[in-house]
Short mmCIF file of C-alpha atoms and ligand atoms in Angstrom, two decimals:
data_model
loop_
_atom_site.label_atom_id
_atom_site.label_comp_id
_atom_site.label_asym_id
_atom_site.label_seq_id
_atom_site.Cartn_x
_atom_site.Cartn_y
_atom_site.Cartn_z
CA UNK U 71 0.00 0.00 0.00
CA UNK U 72 2.91 2.35 0.63
CA UNK U 73 3.93 1.80 -2.94
CA UNK U 74 0.39 2.22 -4.17
CA UNK U 75 -0.19 5.44 -2.31
CA UNK U 76 2.43 7.09 -4.48
CA UNK U 77 0.75 5.86 -7.59
CA UNK U 78 -2.66 6.92 -6.36
CA UNK U 79 -1.39 10.22 -5.03
CA UNK U 80 -2.40 9.70 -1.49
CA UNK U 81 -0.63 12.11 0.82
CA UNK U 82 1.33 10.90 3.77
CA UNK U 83 -0.93 12.55 6.23
CA UNK U 84 -4.06 10.99 4.73
CA UNK U 85 -2.38 7.67 4.53
CA UNK U 86 -1.26 7.78 8.16
CA UNK U 87 -4.54 9.06 9.44
CA UNK U 88 -7.00 6.88 7.61
CA UNK U 89 -5.28 3.84 6.22
CA UNK U 90 -2.66 2.90 8.80
CA UNK U 91 -5.20 2.50 11.64
CA UNK U 92 -7.12 -0.10 9.67
CA UNK U 93 -6.41 -3.72 10.43
CA UNK U 94 -7.55 -6.58 8.24
CA UNK U 95 -9.96 -8.70 10.19
CA UNK U 96 -11.37 -11.29 7.84
CA UNK U 97 -11.82 -12.23 4.24
CA UNK U 98 -15.16 -13.81 3.49
CA UNK U 99 -16.42 -15.51 0.41
CA UNK U 100 -20.10 -14.87 -0.16
CA UNK U 101 -22.61 -17.40 -1.39
CA UNK U 102 -22.33 -15.84 -4.82
CA UNK U 103 -18.58 -16.33 -4.81
CA UNK U 104 -17.51 -12.71 -4.24
CA UNK U 105 -14.97 -11.75 -1.64
CA UNK U 106 -15.58 -9.28 1.15
CA UNK U 107 -12.62 -7.95 3.09
CA UNK U 108 -13.48 -6.64 6.53
CA UNK U 109 -11.17 -4.04 8.01
CA UNK U 110 -11.44 -2.80 11.56
CA UNK U 111 -10.78 0.79 12.48
CA UNK U 112 -9.20 1.71 15.79
CA UNK U 113 -11.59 3.03 18.39
CA UNK U 114 -10.64 6.68 18.06
CA UNK U 115 -11.63 6.57 14.40
CA UNK U 116 -15.15 5.32 15.06
CA UNK U 117 -16.80 8.70 14.36
CA UNK U 118 -15.20 8.75 10.92
CA UNK U 119 -16.09 5.28 9.77
CA UNK U 120 -18.62 6.42 7.20
CA UNK U 121 -16.21 8.96 5.84
CA UNK U 122 -13.41 6.44 5.45
CA UNK U 123 -15.77 3.92 3.93
CA UNK U 124 -17.05 6.43 1.40
CA UNK U 125 -13.74 7.98 0.53
CA UNK U 126 -11.25 5.14 0.69
CA UNK U 127 -12.97 1.81 0.18
CA UNK U 128 -12.60 2.04 -3.58
CA UNK U 129 -8.92 2.91 -3.27
CA UNK U 130 -8.40 0.00 -0.90
CA UNK U 131 -10.23 -2.42 -3.10
CA UNK U 132 -8.13 -1.35 -6.11
CA UNK U 133 -4.97 -1.67 -4.04
CA UNK U 134 -5.90 -5.16 -2.89
CA UNK U 135 -6.72 -6.21 -6.40
CA UNK U 136 -3.49 -4.82 -7.83
CA UNK U 137 -1.43 -6.72 -5.32
CA UNK U 138 -3.29 -9.99 -5.05
CA UNK U 139 -5.40 -10.26 -8.15
CA UNK U 140 -8.46 -10.74 -5.99
CA UNK U 141 -11.41 -8.43 -6.49
CA UNK U 142 -13.17 -7.75 -3.25
CA UNK U 143 -15.59 -5.44 -1.60
CA UNK U 144 -14.18 -3.55 1.37
CA UNK U 145 -16.20 -3.10 4.53
CA UNK U 146 -14.87 -1.02 7.35
CA UNK U 147 -16.12 -1.97 10.77
CA UNK U 148 -15.71 -0.57 14.22
CA UNK U 149 -14.61 -2.86 17.03
CA UNK U 150 -18.26 -3.27 18.04
CA UNK U 151 -19.63 -3.90 14.59
CA UNK U 152 -17.24 -6.72 13.67
CA UNK U 153 -19.35 -9.58 12.37
CA UNK U 154 -19.51 -12.46 14.81
CA UNK U 155 -17.80 -15.61 13.65
CA UNK U 156 -21.10 -17.41 13.05
CA UNK U 157 -22.12 -14.70 10.61
CA UNK U 158 -19.25 -15.71 8.35
CA UNK U 159 -20.00 -18.43 5.88
CA UNK U 160 -16.42 -19.09 5.09
CA UNK U 161 -13.54 -17.50 6.90
CA UNK U 162 -10.43 -17.48 4.85
CA UNK U 163 -7.18 -17.20 6.72
CA UNK U 164 -4.39 -15.04 5.44
CA UNK U 165 -2.38 -18.03 4.25
CA UNK U 166 -5.08 -19.13 1.84
CA UNK U 167 -5.62 -15.53 0.90
CA UNK U 168 -2.04 -15.06 -0.27
CA UNK U 169 -2.14 -18.39 -1.96
CA UNK U 170 -5.15 -17.69 -4.14
CA UNK U 171 -3.30 -14.98 -6.02
CA UNK U 172 -0.26 -17.17 -6.10
CA UNK U 173 -2.31 -19.98 -7.54
CA UNK U 174 -3.46 -17.77 -10.37
CA UNK U 175 0.08 -16.83 -11.40
CA UNK U 176 1.21 -20.42 -11.11
CA UNK U 177 -1.81 -21.62 -13.15
CA UNK U 178 -2.90 -24.04 -10.49
CA UNK U 179 -6.30 -25.57 -10.05
CA UNK U 180 -7.30 -25.35 -6.41
CA UNK U 181 -9.06 -28.70 -6.54
CA UNK U 182 -6.06 -30.72 -7.62
CA UNK U 183 -4.33 -31.48 -4.35
CA UNK U 184 -2.95 -34.57 -2.66
CA UNK U 185 -5.86 -34.64 -0.24
CA UNK U 186 -8.36 -34.99 -3.08
CA UNK U 187 -6.32 -37.62 -4.90
CA UNK U 188 -7.36 -41.21 -4.29
CA UNK U 189 -4.48 -43.64 -4.16
CA UNK U 190 -4.98 -47.10 -5.62
CA UNK U 191 -2.91 -49.91 -7.05
CA UNK U 192 -2.95 -48.18 -10.41
CA UNK U 193 -1.25 -44.99 -9.27
CA UNK U 194 0.48 -45.60 -5.94
CA UNK U 195 4.00 -45.44 -7.35
CA UNK U 196 3.27 -42.23 -9.24
CA UNK U 197 1.66 -40.83 -6.10
CA UNK U 198 4.61 -41.75 -3.87
CA UNK U 199 7.15 -40.38 -6.35
CA UNK U 200 5.19 -37.13 -6.60
CA UNK U 201 5.03 -36.73 -2.85
CA UNK U 202 8.75 -37.42 -2.53
CA UNK U 203 9.45 -34.73 -5.11
CA UNK U 204 7.10 -32.34 -3.30
CA UNK U 205 8.97 -32.95 -0.06
CA UNK U 206 12.43 -32.51 -1.60
CA UNK U 207 12.05 -30.49 -4.78
CA UNK U 208 15.10 -30.48 -7.03
CA UNK U 209 16.91 -32.91 -4.82
CA UNK U 210 15.98 -36.42 -5.78
CA UNK U 211 14.02 -37.28 -8.88
CA UNK U 212 14.68 -34.66 -11.49
CA UNK U 213 12.89 -34.63 -13.80
CA UNK U 214 9.89 -36.52 -12.56
CA UNK U 215 8.24 -37.96 -15.62
CA UNK U 216 4.61 -39.07 -15.20
CA UNK U 217 2.98 -40.92 -18.05
CA UNK U 218 -0.31 -42.64 -18.72
CA UNK U 219 -3.55 -42.50 -20.71
CA UNK U 220 -6.05 -39.68 -20.93
CA UNK U 221 -7.99 -38.76 -17.81
CA UNK U 222 -6.02 -40.88 -15.37
CA UNK U 223 -4.80 -38.12 -13.05
CA UNK U 224 -1.47 -36.89 -14.43
CA UNK U 225 -2.44 -33.24 -14.31
CA UNK U 226 -4.04 -33.70 -10.89
CA UNK U 227 -0.82 -35.16 -9.49
CA UNK U 228 1.40 -32.45 -10.97
CA UNK U 229 -0.75 -29.73 -9.43
CA UNK U 230 -0.70 -31.57 -6.10
CA UNK U 231 3.08 -31.34 -6.01
CA UNK U 232 2.96 -27.62 -6.72
CA UNK U 233 0.34 -26.99 -4.03
CA UNK U 234 2.30 -28.98 -1.52
CA UNK U 235 5.48 -27.03 -2.19
CA UNK U 236 3.67 -23.70 -1.86
CA UNK U 237 1.70 -24.70 1.22
CA UNK U 238 4.18 -26.76 3.16
CA UNK U 239 7.64 -25.89 1.94
CA UNK U 240 7.98 -22.40 0.64
CA UNK U 241 5.13 -20.05 -0.12
CA UNK U 242 7.54 -17.85 -2.08
CA UNK U 243 8.62 -20.58 -4.45
CA UNK U 244 8.22 -19.57 -8.06
CA UNK U 245 6.02 -22.29 -9.46
CA UNK U 246 4.74 -22.47 -13.00
CA UNK U 247 2.39 -24.95 -14.61
CA UNK U 248 2.03 -24.85 -18.39
CA UNK U 249 0.73 -27.17 -21.02
CA UNK U 250 3.22 -27.88 -23.73
CA UNK U 251 0.87 -26.09 -26.13
CA UNK U 252 1.11 -22.89 -24.12
CA UNK U 253 4.86 -23.26 -24.01
CA UNK U 254 4.93 -23.66 -27.80
CA UNK U 255 2.60 -20.74 -28.42
CA UNK U 256 4.57 -18.42 -26.18
CA UNK U 257 7.76 -19.42 -27.88
CA UNK U 258 6.35 -18.80 -31.35
CA UNK U 259 4.96 -15.47 -30.19
CA UNK U 260 8.32 -14.44 -28.78
CA UNK U 261 10.09 -15.27 -32.02
CA UNK U 262 7.54 -13.37 -34.06
CA UNK U 263 7.80 -10.29 -31.85
CA UNK U 264 10.57 -7.82 -32.57
CA UNK U 265 11.26 -6.37 -29.14
CA UNK U 266 13.78 -8.88 -28.00
CA UNK U 267 11.04 -10.95 -26.52
CA UNK U 268 12.90 -14.23 -26.95
CA UNK U 269 14.99 -12.98 -24.08
CA UNK U 270 11.80 -12.34 -22.10
CA UNK U 271 10.65 -15.81 -22.88
CA UNK U 272 13.91 -17.30 -21.63
CA UNK U 273 13.84 -15.14 -18.55
CA UNK U 274 10.39 -16.30 -17.73
CA UNK U 275 11.10 -19.96 -18.08
CA UNK U 276 14.55 -20.03 -16.58
CA UNK U 277 13.77 -18.07 -13.44
CA UNK U 278 11.49 -20.49 -11.78
CA UNK U 279 11.89 -22.99 -8.99
CA UNK U 280 9.38 -25.57 -10.10
CA UNK U 281 8.32 -26.05 -13.71
CA UNK U 282 5.42 -28.34 -14.50
CA UNK U 283 5.02 -29.06 -18.16
CA UNK U 284 1.95 -31.02 -19.13
CA UNK U 285 1.42 -33.30 -22.12
CA UNK U 286 4.93 -33.02 -23.50
CA UNK U 287 4.00 -35.25 -26.42
CA UNK U 288 2.77 -32.15 -28.27
CA UNK U 289 6.28 -30.70 -28.27
CA UNK U 290 8.03 -33.77 -29.52
CA UNK U 291 8.66 -33.52 -33.22
CA UNK U 292 8.31 -29.73 -33.32
CA UNK U 293 11.98 -29.07 -33.81
CA UNK U 294 12.49 -25.52 -32.65
CA UNK U 295 10.18 -25.94 -29.67
CA UNK U 296 11.89 -29.15 -28.73
CA UNK U 297 15.26 -27.43 -28.90
CA UNK U 298 14.14 -24.49 -26.78
CA UNK U 299 12.58 -26.79 -24.26
CA UNK U 300 15.80 -28.76 -24.05
CA UNK U 301 17.70 -25.57 -23.13
CA UNK U 302 15.10 -24.56 -20.57
CA UNK U 303 15.19 -28.02 -19.13
CA UNK U 304 18.99 -28.05 -18.87
CA UNK U 305 19.13 -24.60 -17.35
CA UNK U 306 16.58 -25.55 -14.68
CA UNK U 307 17.82 -29.00 -13.77
CA UNK U 308 21.40 -27.68 -13.85
CA UNK U 309 20.40 -25.18 -11.18
CA UNK U 310 18.67 -27.92 -9.16
CA UNK U 311 15.24 -26.57 -9.95
CA UNK U 312 12.51 -29.18 -10.09
CA UNK U 313 11.01 -30.13 -13.43
CA UNK U 314 7.94 -32.34 -13.70
CA UNK U 315 6.83 -33.60 -17.07
CA UNK U 316 3.72 -35.48 -18.05
CA UNK U 317 3.07 -37.40 -21.20
CA UNK U 318 0.80 -39.99 -22.73
CA UNK U 319 3.71 -42.43 -23.14
CA UNK U 320 7.10 -43.25 -21.60
CA UNK U 321 10.22 -41.43 -22.85
CA UNK U 322 11.51 -44.50 -24.65
CA UNK U 323 8.43 -44.54 -26.88
CA UNK U 324 9.18 -41.19 -28.46
CA UNK U 325 10.49 -42.44 -31.75
CA UNK U 326 11.42 -39.06 -33.16
CA UNK U 327 12.92 -37.66 -30.00
CA UNK U 328 16.64 -37.03 -30.09
CA UNK U 329 18.68 -39.39 -28.00
CA UNK U 330 20.18 -36.65 -25.83
CA UNK U 331 16.72 -35.46 -24.83
CA UNK U 332 15.41 -38.96 -24.34
CA UNK U 333 18.28 -39.87 -22.07
CA UNK U 334 17.80 -36.62 -20.15
CA UNK U 335 14.17 -37.46 -19.54
CA UNK U 336 15.16 -40.90 -18.41
CA UNK U 337 17.85 -39.58 -16.07
CA UNK U 338 15.23 -38.72 -13.45
CA UNK U 339 12.40 -41.03 -12.57
CA UNK U 340 9.60 -42.20 -14.86
CA UNK U 341 6.41 -43.44 -13.30
CA UNK U 342 3.20 -44.57 -14.92
CA UNK U 343 -0.48 -44.34 -14.05
CA UNK U 344 -2.69 -47.19 -15.11
CA UNK U 345 -6.47 -47.25 -15.38
CA UNK U 346 -8.02 -47.68 -11.93
CA UNK U 347 -9.51 -51.00 -10.83
CA UNK U 348 -13.09 -51.32 -9.60
CA UNK U 349 -12.23 -50.66 -5.95
CA UNK U 350 -10.33 -47.50 -6.84
CA UNK U 351 -13.12 -46.32 -9.11
CA UNK U 352 -15.57 -46.77 -6.23
CA UNK U 353 -13.20 -44.91 -3.90
CA UNK U 354 -12.89 -42.04 -6.37
CA UNK U 355 -16.66 -41.76 -6.71
CA UNK U 356 -17.13 -41.83 -2.95
CA UNK U 357 -14.42 -39.20 -2.53
CA UNK U 358 -16.17 -37.04 -5.04
CA UNK U 359 -19.50 -37.44 -3.22
CA UNK U 360 -17.76 -36.41 -0.01
CA UNK U 361 -16.02 -33.40 -1.55
CA UNK U 362 -19.11 -32.10 -3.29
CA UNK U 363 -21.34 -33.03 -0.41
CA UNK U 364 -23.68 -35.10 -2.52
CA UNK U 365 -25.17 -38.48 -2.00
CA UNK U 366 -26.23 -40.91 -4.65
CA UNK U 367 -27.83 -44.33 -4.32
CA UNK U 368 -25.00 -46.82 -3.91
CA UNK U 369 -26.46 -49.07 -6.60
CA UNK U 370 -26.00 -46.22 -9.05
CA UNK U 371 -22.46 -45.51 -7.86
CA UNK U 372 -21.61 -49.18 -8.29
CA UNK U 373 -23.17 -49.23 -11.70
CA UNK U 374 -21.03 -46.30 -12.79
CA UNK U 375 -17.88 -47.76 -11.25
CA UNK U 376 -18.53 -51.11 -12.89
CA UNK U 377 -19.04 -49.67 -16.33
CA UNK U 378 -16.95 -46.54 -16.78
CA UNK U 379 -13.49 -47.98 -16.59
CA UNK U 380 -10.80 -46.33 -18.57
CA UNK U 381 -11.05 -42.61 -17.89
CA UNK U 382 -11.55 -40.91 -14.54
CA UNK U 383 -12.82 -37.74 -16.15
CA UNK U 384 -15.65 -39.76 -17.69
CA UNK U 385 -16.23 -41.48 -14.39
CA UNK U 386 -16.72 -38.09 -12.74
CA UNK U 387 -18.79 -36.94 -15.70
CA UNK U 388 -21.19 -39.85 -15.29
CA UNK U 389 -21.59 -39.11 -11.59
CA UNK U 390 -22.16 -35.41 -12.28
CA UNK U 391 -24.85 -36.24 -14.76
CA UNK U 392 -26.69 -38.34 -12.23
CA UNK U 393 -26.41 -35.55 -9.66
CA UNK U 394 -27.72 -33.04 -12.16
CA UNK U 395 -30.65 -35.29 -13.01
CA UNK U 396 -31.51 -35.62 -9.37
CA UNK U 397 -31.37 -31.85 -8.81
CA UNK U 398 -33.19 -30.84 -11.93
CA UNK U 399 -36.14 -33.16 -11.79
CA UNK U 400 -36.16 -33.65 -8.03
CA UNK U 401 -36.53 -37.31 -8.82
CA UNK U 402 -35.00 -40.37 -7.32
CA UNK U 403 -31.88 -41.38 -9.12
CA UNK U 404 -32.49 -45.08 -9.47
CA UNK U 405 -30.40 -47.73 -11.15
CA UNK U 406 -32.89 -47.87 -14.02
CA UNK U 407 -32.63 -44.14 -14.54
CA UNK U 408 -28.84 -44.38 -14.48
CA UNK U 409 -28.86 -47.13 -17.08
CA UNK U 410 -31.10 -45.03 -19.30
CA UNK U 411 -29.21 -41.76 -18.83
CA UNK U 412 -25.73 -43.11 -19.23
CA UNK U 413 -26.48 -45.22 -22.28
CA UNK U 414 -24.28 -43.10 -24.52
CA UNK U 415 -21.28 -43.19 -22.20
CA UNK U 416 -21.60 -46.84 -21.41
CA UNK U 417 -21.28 -48.90 -24.53
CA UNK U 418 -24.63 -50.66 -24.96
CA UNK U 419 -23.04 -53.61 -26.78
CA UNK U 420 -21.02 -54.57 -23.78
CA UNK U 421 -23.16 -56.64 -21.42
CA UNK U 422 -23.97 -54.81 -18.22
CA UNK U 423 -21.41 -55.67 -15.61
CA UNK U 424 -22.95 -57.33 -12.65
CA UNK U 425 -22.42 -55.54 -9.37
CA UNK U 426 -22.82 -56.87 -5.83
CA UNK U 427 -25.63 -54.39 -5.28
CA UNK U 428 -27.46 -55.71 -8.31
CA UNK U 429 -26.99 -59.28 -7.13
CA UNK U 430 -28.31 -58.47 -3.66
CA UNK U 431 -31.36 -56.86 -5.20
CA UNK U 432 -32.18 -59.72 -7.56
CA UNK U 433 -31.63 -62.39 -4.90
CA UNK U 434 -33.81 -60.48 -2.44
CA UNK U 435 -36.56 -60.16 -5.03
CA UNK U 436 -36.34 -63.83 -5.87
CA UNK U 437 -36.88 -64.79 -2.24
CA UNK U 438 -39.46 -62.08 -1.60
CA UNK U 439 -37.43 -60.47 1.12
CA UNK U 440 -36.50 -56.82 1.26
CA UNK U 441 -33.18 -55.43 0.08
CA UNK U 442 -32.88 -53.91 3.52
CA UNK U 443 -33.11 -57.33 5.15
CA UNK U 444 -30.59 -59.04 2.94
CA UNK U 445 -28.18 -56.20 3.72
CA UNK U 446 -28.94 -56.35 7.44
CA UNK U 447 -27.38 -58.26 10.29
CA UNK U 448 -30.48 -60.47 10.75
CA UNK U 449 -29.62 -64.14 11.19
CA UNK U 450 -32.94 -65.95 10.68
CA UNK U 451 -32.69 -68.71 8.10
CA UNK U 452 -35.12 -67.16 5.60
CA UNK U 453 -32.83 -64.15 5.34
CA UNK U 454 -29.41 -65.62 6.09
CA UNK U 455 -29.66 -68.29 3.40
CA UNK U 456 -30.48 -65.93 0.51
CA UNK U 457 -27.70 -63.71 1.83
CA UNK U 458 -25.27 -66.61 1.51
CA UNK U 459 -26.48 -67.17 -2.03
CA UNK U 460 -25.78 -63.52 -2.74
CA UNK U 461 -22.29 -63.96 -1.30
CA UNK U 462 -21.75 -66.99 -3.49
CA UNK U 463 -22.86 -65.14 -6.62
CA UNK U 464 -20.90 -61.99 -5.79
CA UNK U 465 -17.74 -63.99 -5.41
CA UNK U 466 -18.39 -66.01 -8.52
CA UNK U 467 -19.61 -63.28 -10.83
CA UNK U 468 -17.71 -60.15 -9.84
CA UNK U 469 -14.10 -59.28 -9.13
CA UNK U 470 -15.08 -57.13 -6.19
CA UNK U 471 -13.03 -57.67 -3.04
CA UNK U 472 -14.57 -59.94 -0.42
CA UNK U 473 -14.23 -57.20 2.13
CA UNK U 474 -16.47 -54.89 0.08
CA UNK U 475 -18.99 -57.66 -0.54
CA UNK U 476 -19.17 -58.40 3.18
CA UNK U 477 -19.44 -54.72 3.94
CA UNK U 478 -22.47 -54.37 1.74
CA UNK U 479 -24.14 -57.54 3.03
CA UNK U 480 -24.58 -56.43 6.62
CA UNK U 481 -21.11 -55.19 7.49
CA UNK U 482 -19.53 -58.63 7.61
CA UNK U 483 -15.86 -59.45 7.19
CA UNK U 484 -14.27 -61.32 4.33
CA UNK U 485 -14.16 -64.66 6.15
CA UNK U 486 -17.95 -64.62 6.50
CA UNK U 487 -18.20 -64.15 2.75
CA UNK U 488 -15.86 -67.09 2.15
CA UNK U 489 -17.92 -69.17 4.57
CA UNK U 490 -21.15 -68.28 2.73
CA UNK U 491 -19.58 -69.07 -0.60
CA UNK U 492 -18.28 -72.48 0.59
CA UNK U 493 -21.62 -73.33 2.17
CA UNK U 494 -23.55 -72.77 -1.06
CA UNK U 495 -20.88 -74.44 -3.15
CA UNK U 496 -21.16 -77.49 -0.92
CA UNK U 497 -24.97 -77.50 -0.91
CA UNK U 498 -24.96 -77.37 -4.69
CA UNK U 499 -23.27 -80.75 -4.80
CA UNK U 500 -26.21 -82.44 -3.07
CA UNK U 501 -29.15 -80.24 -3.85
CA UNK U 502 -30.35 -80.16 -7.49
CA UNK U 503 -33.15 -77.74 -6.53
CA UNK U 504 -30.61 -75.25 -5.36
CA UNK U 505 -28.67 -75.47 -8.57
CA UNK U 506 -31.89 -74.84 -10.52
CA UNK U 507 -32.58 -71.81 -8.32
CA UNK U 508 -29.10 -70.46 -8.86
CA UNK U 509 -29.57 -70.86 -12.60
CA UNK U 510 -32.77 -68.88 -12.55
CA UNK U 511 -31.25 -66.13 -10.46
CA UNK U 512 -28.28 -65.99 -12.80
CA UNK U 513 -30.64 -65.51 -15.74
CA UNK U 514 -32.46 -62.75 -13.90
CA UNK U 515 -29.14 -61.07 -13.25
CA UNK U 516 -28.22 -60.93 -16.88
CA UNK U 517 -31.32 -61.11 -19.09
CA UNK U 518 -29.21 -60.88 -22.25
P1 LIG A 35 -4.89 -36.54 -17.13
O1 LIG A 35 -4.08 -35.32 -16.91
O2 LIG A 35 -4.12 -37.79 -16.87
O3 LIG A 35 -5.59 -36.56 -18.45
P2 LIG A 35 -6.48 -35.43 -15.00
O4 LIG A 35 -5.43 -35.22 -13.98
O5 LIG A 35 -6.95 -34.23 -15.73
O6 LIG A 35 -6.04 -36.56 -16.04
O7 LIG A 35 -7.71 -36.17 -14.29
C1 LIG A 35 -9.02 -36.20 -14.85
C2 LIG A 35 -10.04 -36.02 -13.75
O8 LIG A 35 -10.04 -37.15 -12.90
C3 LIG A 35 -9.74 -34.82 -12.86
O9 LIG A 35 -10.94 -34.19 -12.53
C4 LIG A 35 -9.09 -35.43 -11.65
O10 LIG A 35 -9.34 -34.67 -10.49
C5 LIG A 35 -9.74 -36.78 -11.57
N1 LIG A 35 -8.84 -37.79 -11.01
C6 LIG A 35 -7.89 -38.47 -11.67
N2 LIG A 35 -7.25 -39.33 -10.86
C7 LIG A 35 -7.82 -39.19 -9.65
C8 LIG A 35 -7.61 -39.82 -8.37
N3 LIG A 35 -6.69 -40.77 -8.21
N4 LIG A 35 -8.38 -39.42 -7.35
C9 LIG A 35 -9.33 -38.49 -7.52
N5 LIG A 35 -9.58 -37.87 -8.68
C10 LIG A 35 -8.84 -38.20 -9.74
MG1 LIG A 36 -3.81 -33.75 -18.19
#
């Protein structure tokens, strides 16, 4: 503000009288997403509150925006008129406040953090490597090269590293995330421009502490871009600055990439992300429900997890669609509705994958008991036996972990599921009626 007061021609006396006695008290985000910064005036200035508000709130709001990039309304309170904590929807502490402007310059998405990233078998190495790099940037794996198919979390992981460094290590670190397309465009622009802007370009990219460059495959093959990137890369890694690269394939698969660049990429650590398995897909959907504070029928969640397999963005998309349906029409999002709505995402030619939830439902219907009962802890024979049949079918027809099956069928552990499975398997040997029943249920499960 001292610097700004010169630019805005605020005299020293005005500055000292009106501005200095104001202390930031809170930054609140309204329901409509706008920020309100509350400042408190010292007691002796109480009579002048309205004056200061009228005369200086615009100046203050401009000053705040120039420094932080955040547009906010300024409200000047007296000690007595400070809003009580419960009147604040969301209090934002100063750390987050500084970060939000930082995030904008670094091009970071606030949602992509380690605490929103679900770790599964498919990505645990990539996750661990990313965290290690975040904890010791520039010191161990440099570059970190993350590769894998579309929508599997590469960008999310890269951003998580950057957030971690800013939040936990050094809030002043100069972090920059760019896609390789942006890098290319800026380079082309700088060459086209006359005013020595190639130097600006180099300055920008060589004076950073952490460079995240996403989808490098778009650079490979573009000779001049590739060359410039190579220099940037050498300058940064030479100065022990962290570089993180993502790509749709491992370095060795870049056929046209020069050997020197290829071996440089391989000199750090390359880690891959594979498509998530069913358990991880379920965990991601549940995480998303938790983060967005939504709740969807578990049969629907299982249906999505069972059928949308190769792209997490699509997995989220399917869930979002179901949520939107529920909100729009105020209708129950049932499995049938999900099947109908998601027809275009879920290939109709592939037979519907059978989920434990679906099995429980069909078995319950077959025995004229309620879904609630089959999923309960009740031990009477008329409920426990169908439940064991459900366990048998779940184990036989799905690849879902026994633990999850047991969880759904009354919060039982995996050994109970094995016991149920063995019981039915054994009964089948002696009981032809049972095997006929199982056949019918199997047909009901998969009418195709
Ligand atoms: P990529 O860069 O590999 O194409 P993204 O990082 O953009 O994929 O991920 C696509 C979407 O899936 C994002 O919304 C991301 O938050 C989400 N996502 C991916 N992996 C995970 C995960 N392990 N846990 C939670 N969300 C994930
Ligand atoms: Mg990406």
